[in-house]
XYZ file of N, CA, C and O in Angstrom:
444
model
N -16.702 -40.913 4.387
C -17.297 -39.804 5.346
C -16.417 -38.421 4.805
O -16.878 -37.416 4.832
N -14.976 -38.803 4.377
C -14.319 -37.500 4.109
C -14.454 -36.752 2.706
O -14.520 -35.638 2.792
N -14.965 -37.503 1.694
C -15.103 -36.986 0.261
C -16.470 -36.032 0.625
O -16.479 -34.832 0.172
N -17.499 -36.356 1.021
C -18.914 -35.454 1.300
C -18.325 -34.198 1.936
O -18.624 -33.461 1.584
N -17.361 -34.680 2.982
C -17.111 -33.125 3.883
C -16.267 -32.500 3.066
O -16.677 -31.015 3.009
N -15.384 -32.747 2.069
C -14.685 -31.774 1.176
C -15.402 -31.165 0.173
O -15.272 -29.866 0.015
N -16.648 -31.877 -0.069
C -17.225 -31.285 -1.265
C -18.239 -30.208 -0.620
O -18.301 -29.279 -1.265
N -18.942 -30.604 0.550
C -19.460 -29.635 1.320
C -18.757 -28.329 1.196
O -19.111 -27.223 1.277
N -17.172 -28.364 1.710
C -16.549 -27.343 2.145
C -15.901 -26.282 0.873
O -16.540 -25.343 1.000
N -16.169 -27.134 -0.231
C -15.893 -26.577 -1.404
C -16.885 -25.956 -2.017
O -17.093 -24.713 -2.349
N -18.274 -26.350 -1.810
C -19.644 -25.678 -2.144
C -19.695 -24.422 -1.111
O -20.099 -23.500 -1.827
N -19.388 -24.413 -0.067
C -19.630 -23.396 0.641
C -18.418 -22.253 0.793
O -18.511 -20.984 0.496
N -17.242 -22.629 0.174
C -15.908 -21.844 -0.094
C -15.914 -21.061 -1.388
O -15.774 -20.085 -1.781
N -16.816 -21.590 -2.424
C -16.701 -21.358 -3.917
C -17.456 -19.948 -3.948
O -16.837 -18.952 -4.427
N -18.274 -19.183 -3.253
C -18.812 -18.063 -3.393
C -17.664 -16.948 -2.936
O -17.787 -15.969 -3.119
N -16.869 -17.543 -1.864
C -15.793 -16.643 -1.143
C -14.718 -16.179 -2.254
O -13.853 -15.327 -2.247
N -14.556 -17.156 -3.115
C -13.328 -16.718 -3.969
C -13.577 -15.794 -5.141
O -14.713 -15.900 -5.752
N -12.719 -14.835 -5.208
C -12.899 -14.109 -6.262
C -13.001 -14.394 -7.637
O -12.318 -15.011 -8.060
N -13.906 -13.618 -8.381
C -13.731 -13.604 -9.476
C -12.833 -13.249 -10.294
O -12.015 -12.156 -9.828
N -12.537 -13.620 -11.710
C -10.951 -12.843 -12.327
C -11.168 -11.599 -12.276
O -9.848 -11.037 -12.185
N -12.187 -10.926 -12.636
C -11.978 -9.586 -13.086
C -12.388 -8.705 -11.832
O -12.404 -7.147 -11.866
N -12.825 -9.165 -10.759
C -13.130 -8.276 -9.665
C -11.970 -8.141 -8.556
O -11.053 -8.786 -8.307
N -12.165 -7.142 -7.965
C -11.494 -6.758 -6.734
C -11.559 -8.131 -5.686
O -12.185 -8.770 -5.409
N -9.895 -8.484 -5.429
C -9.872 -9.481 -4.559
C -9.941 -9.024 -2.983
O -10.442 -7.851 -2.806
N -9.954 -9.859 -1.832
C -10.220 -9.876 -0.689
C -8.983 -9.291 0.064
O -9.331 -8.235 0.924
N -7.846 -9.266 -0.692
C -6.694 -8.903 0.035
C -5.443 -7.941 -0.855
O -4.621 -7.572 -0.426
N -6.147 -8.275 -2.003
C -5.421 -7.627 -3.063
C -6.177 -6.463 -3.982
O -7.158 -6.727 -4.155
N -5.514 -6.040 -4.427
C -6.295 -5.154 -5.533
C -7.412 -4.328 -4.865
O -8.609 -4.028 -5.360
N -7.048 -3.726 -3.550
C -7.943 -2.852 -2.832
C -7.717 -1.352 -3.159
O -6.849 -0.699 -4.013
N -9.058 -0.720 -3.286
C -9.291 0.429 -3.589
C -8.915 1.431 -2.435
O -8.789 1.310 -1.582
N -8.794 3.076 -2.957
C -8.342 3.836 -2.006
C -9.397 3.841 -1.120
O -10.827 3.481 -0.966
N -9.080 3.813 0.299
C -9.712 3.910 1.504
C -9.956 2.564 2.228
O -10.469 2.404 3.360
N -9.464 1.349 1.540
C -9.858 0.202 2.019
C -8.588 -0.120 3.021
O -7.643 0.266 2.635
N -8.901 -0.819 4.464
C -7.798 -1.036 5.267
C -6.730 -2.249 4.501
O -7.059 -2.951 3.612
N -5.478 -2.067 4.781
C -4.573 -2.671 4.281
C -3.319 -2.918 5.611
O -3.520 -2.545 6.396
N -2.646 -4.025 4.990
C -1.336 -4.236 5.749
C 0.036 -3.898 5.047
O 0.990 -3.894 5.922
N -0.101 -4.464 3.756
C 1.036 -3.772 3.168
C 0.541 -3.223 1.711
O -0.631 -3.201 1.159
N 1.683 -2.238 1.401
C 1.284 -1.616 0.290
C 0.982 -2.196 -1.091
O 0.298 -1.942 -2.183
N 1.507 -3.758 -1.142
C 1.203 -4.513 -2.480
C -0.365 -4.921 -2.626
O -0.854 -5.158 -3.593
N -0.846 -4.575 -1.438
C -2.321 -5.002 -1.793
C -3.204 -4.020 -2.191
O -4.236 -4.272 -2.807
N -2.560 -2.636 -2.367
C -3.232 -1.515 -2.795
C -3.380 -1.431 -4.300
O -1.981 -1.420 -4.698
N -4.230 -1.208 -5.226
C -4.163 -0.750 -6.702
C -3.263 0.324 -6.480
O -2.432 0.370 -7.546
N -3.095 1.368 -5.703
C -2.388 2.489 -5.749
C -0.982 2.185 -5.561
O -0.261 3.274 -5.946
N -0.788 1.387 -4.686
C 0.816 0.721 -4.148
C 1.290 1.452 -3.094
O 2.406 1.674 -2.646
N 0.128 2.349 -2.459
C 0.479 2.792 -1.102
C -0.532 2.583 -0.066
O -1.432 2.780 -0.119
N -0.001 1.862 1.193
C -0.600 1.629 2.338
C -0.251 2.549 3.313
O 0.893 2.704 3.489
N -1.326 3.577 3.663
C -0.813 4.740 4.224
C -1.419 4.670 5.675
O -2.508 4.499 5.957
N -0.728 5.354 6.864
C -1.044 5.177 7.995
C -0.718 6.856 8.822
O 0.395 7.379 8.386
N -1.976 7.447 9.120
C -1.713 8.622 9.537
C -0.803 8.975 10.728
O -0.356 9.853 11.121
N -0.968 7.891 11.767
C 0.065 7.812 12.999
C 0.211 6.289 13.130
O -0.492 5.567 12.981
N 1.213 6.324 14.084
C 1.303 4.813 14.738
C 0.408 4.395 15.305
O 0.461 2.927 15.619
N -0.522 4.848 15.688
C -1.840 4.363 16.356
C -2.985 4.097 15.496
O -4.020 3.172 15.836
N -3.024 4.682 14.190
C -4.213 4.596 13.228
C -4.002 3.386 12.453
O -3.026 2.680 12.433
N -5.315 2.943 11.746
C -5.238 2.064 11.109
C -4.984 2.384 9.534
O -5.239 3.159 9.131
N -4.011 1.271 8.920
C -3.668 1.671 7.642
C -4.711 1.301 6.353
O -5.351 0.682 6.829
N -4.747 2.262 5.530
C -5.609 2.409 4.490
C -4.920 2.640 3.166
O -4.103 3.402 3.418
N -5.640 2.178 2.289
C -5.110 2.182 0.911
C -5.182 3.809 0.488
O -6.124 4.346 0.864
N -4.084 4.449 -0.077
C -4.087 6.083 -0.579
C -3.341 6.196 -1.797
O -2.686 5.438 -2.354
N -3.828 7.253 -2.392
C -3.355 7.683 -3.494
C -1.799 7.743 -3.223
O -1.343 8.401 -2.579
N -0.930 7.894 -4.318
C 0.659 8.329 -4.716
C 0.397 9.827 -4.297
O -0.158 10.680 -4.897
N 1.590 10.111 -3.868
C 1.990 11.773 -3.898
C 1.985 12.355 -5.261
O 2.952 11.931 -6.188
N 1.457 13.433 -5.315
C 1.574 14.146 -6.651
C 2.508 15.382 -6.457
O 3.367 15.546 -5.195
N 3.086 15.893 -7.699
C 4.272 16.866 -7.754
C 4.074 18.028 -6.486
O 2.922 18.482 -6.465
N 4.938 18.163 -5.968
C 5.419 19.195 -4.636
C 4.469 18.791 -3.374
O 4.301 19.390 -2.299
N 3.971 17.624 -3.340
C 3.244 17.241 -2.241
C 4.520 16.277 -1.561
O 5.664 15.745 -1.968
N 4.438 15.914 0.159
C 5.132 15.412 0.627
C 5.129 14.019 0.637
O 4.369 13.321 0.263
N 6.283 12.876 0.366
C 6.653 11.850 0.100
C 7.509 11.183 0.968
O 8.472 12.075 1.723
N 7.176 9.787 0.980
C 8.447 8.974 1.463
C 9.154 8.285 0.229
O 8.485 7.958 -0.347
N 10.269 7.738 0.479
C 10.942 7.108 -0.171
C 10.647 5.644 -0.298
O 9.846 5.476 0.490
N 10.894 5.259 -1.389
C 10.200 3.523 -0.970
C 10.797 2.897 -0.031
O 11.857 3.023 0.721
N 9.618 2.033 0.775
C 10.506 1.837 1.827
C 10.159 0.034 2.398
O 9.528 -0.343 1.214
N 11.043 -0.799 3.078
C 10.905 -2.057 3.389
C 9.702 -2.603 4.004
O 9.289 -3.601 4.244
N 9.084 -1.660 4.849
C 8.335 -1.774 5.749
C 6.885 -2.026 4.973
O 5.840 -2.589 5.654
N 6.506 -1.360 3.845
C 5.144 -1.647 3.269
C 4.217 -1.108 3.918
O 3.356 -0.749 3.449
N 4.253 -0.032 4.623
C 2.992 1.040 5.199
C 3.888 2.343 5.376
O 4.982 2.262 5.558
N 3.260 3.243 4.708
C 3.878 4.504 4.823
C 3.265 5.625 5.624
O 1.748 5.574 5.705
N 3.798 6.591 6.262
C 3.253 7.840 6.575
C 3.258 8.823 5.828
O 2.040 9.658 5.928
N 4.020 9.035 4.566
C 3.708 9.651 3.360
C 3.972 9.024 2.409
O 4.804 8.020 2.381
N 2.997 8.895 1.553
C 2.985 7.827 0.257
C 3.975 8.394 -0.828
O 4.482 9.451 -0.733
N 4.582 6.899 -1.493
C 5.740 7.513 -2.331
C 5.127 8.446 -3.503
O 3.788 8.573 -3.359
N 5.882 8.754 -4.460
C 5.364 9.837 -5.430
C 4.901 9.173 -6.621
O 5.217 7.844 -6.828
N 3.950 9.569 -7.571
C 3.524 9.180 -8.647
C 4.692 8.849 -9.587
O 5.619 9.284 -9.616
N 4.173 7.695 -10.701
C 5.106 7.476 -11.466
C 5.673 8.593 -12.279
O 4.932 9.655 -12.552
N 7.026 8.594 -12.408
C 7.662 9.877 -13.317
C 8.256 10.911 -12.461
O 8.928 11.619 -12.462
N 8.015 10.633 -10.839
C 8.065 11.913 -10.064
C 9.268 11.263 -8.874
O 8.953 9.818 -8.893
N 10.300 11.960 -8.540
C 10.966 11.327 -7.581
C 11.185 11.814 -6.320
O 10.527 13.032 -6.186
N 11.169 10.878 -5.161
C 10.954 11.826 -3.806
C 12.358 12.419 -3.164
O 13.399 11.382 -2.943
N 12.659 13.907 -3.441
C 13.891 14.343 -2.840
C 14.094 14.625 -1.339
O 13.010 15.189 -0.742
N 14.608 13.815 -0.814
C 14.759 13.665 0.577
C 16.465 13.281 1.018
O 16.958 12.906 0.200
N 16.749 13.978 2.167
C 17.887 13.723 2.959
C 17.908 12.369 3.777
O 17.289 12.810 4.820
N 18.403 11.444 3.370
C 18.124 10.282 3.996
C 19.124 9.800 5.053
O 20.126 10.702 4.960
N 18.634 9.522 6.289
C 19.714 9.303 7.484
C 19.038 7.997 7.990
O 18.135 7.430 7.521
N 20.171 7.634 8.506
C 20.164 5.937 9.204
C 18.702 6.019 9.809
O 18.062 5.177 9.869
N 18.404 6.997 11.027
C 17.727 7.177 12.238
C 16.464 7.308 11.313
O 15.229 6.363 11.493
N 16.437 7.982 10.260
C 15.028 8.101 9.447
C 14.470 6.949 8.678
O 13.439 6.417 8.689
N 15.690 6.317 8.385
C 15.230 5.115 7.200
C 14.700 3.841 8.397
O 13.664 3.430 8.006
N 15.316 3.838 9.752
C 14.637 3.193 10.620
C 13.352 3.297 11.019
O 12.575 2.252 11.342
N 13.078 4.434 11.394
C 11.795 4.963 11.978
C 10.982 5.491 10.893
O 9.672 5.820 11.618
N 11.139 4.927 9.426
C 10.441 5.434 8.271
C 9.867 6.983 8.696
O 8.657 7.373 8.554
N 10.809 7.840 9.016
C 10.327 9.329 9.148
C 11.093 10.120 7.985
O 11.382 11.314 8.467
N 11.910 9.520 7.212
C 12.454 10.171 6.102
C 11.284 10.990 5.064
O 10.989 10.258 4.244
N 11.144 12.250 5.135
C 10.212 12.657 4.761
C 10.648 13.762 3.310
O 11.636 14.353 3.691
N 10.314 13.844 2.360
C 10.881 14.793 1.162
C 9.706 15.203 0.567
O 8.408 15.264 0.943
N 9.856 15.691 -0.774
C 8.745 16.185 -1.668
C 9.120 15.874 -2.959
O 10.266 15.701 -3.311
N 7.919 15.690 -3.475
C 7.789 15.053 -4.960
C 8.561 15.793 -5.884
O 7.829 17.211 -6.064
N 9.001 15.739 -6.812
C 9.625 16.349 -7.818
C 9.840 15.808 -9.015
O 10.008 14.714 -9.401
N 9.642 16.637 -10.233
C 9.520 16.008 -11.822
C 11.186 16.390 -11.904
O 11.681 17.557 -12.100
N 11.659 15.071 -12.220
C 13.283 15.225 -12.500
C 13.615 15.938 -13.911
O 14.774 16.492 -14.006
N 12.515 16.121 -14.654
C 12.731 16.449 -16.013
C 12.627 18.250 -15.972
O 13.139 18.869 -16.673
N 12.078 18.707 -14.848
C 12.158 20.271 -14.798
C 13.087 21.087 -13.942
O 13.275 22.055 -13.851
N 14.185 19.871 -13.628
C 15.464 20.628 -13.210
C 16.494 20.918 -14.162
O 16.577 20.629 -15.147
């Protein structure tokens, strides 16, 4: 009786498994989709507008936009910078703990 139950379970779960080229259910998420960690997002930024809002995948910050340095938390109030840009911020211990160290994306080549 265990083998037929396992086969039935596999048949029911097979459609839920992602195809290799398609977007996954918890990873490779598009802009605007709900997330828990930045690693889930194609963009690499899981953004929360406030402490009470749901986090959604968002684009990384462009030059001269507000940014957060890379964080251990995986969810940002300001997204980190696009590739090639640096987030210039005065880091503080309190800001690091509260995830409120914000800066501005700058091109290190233009200085």
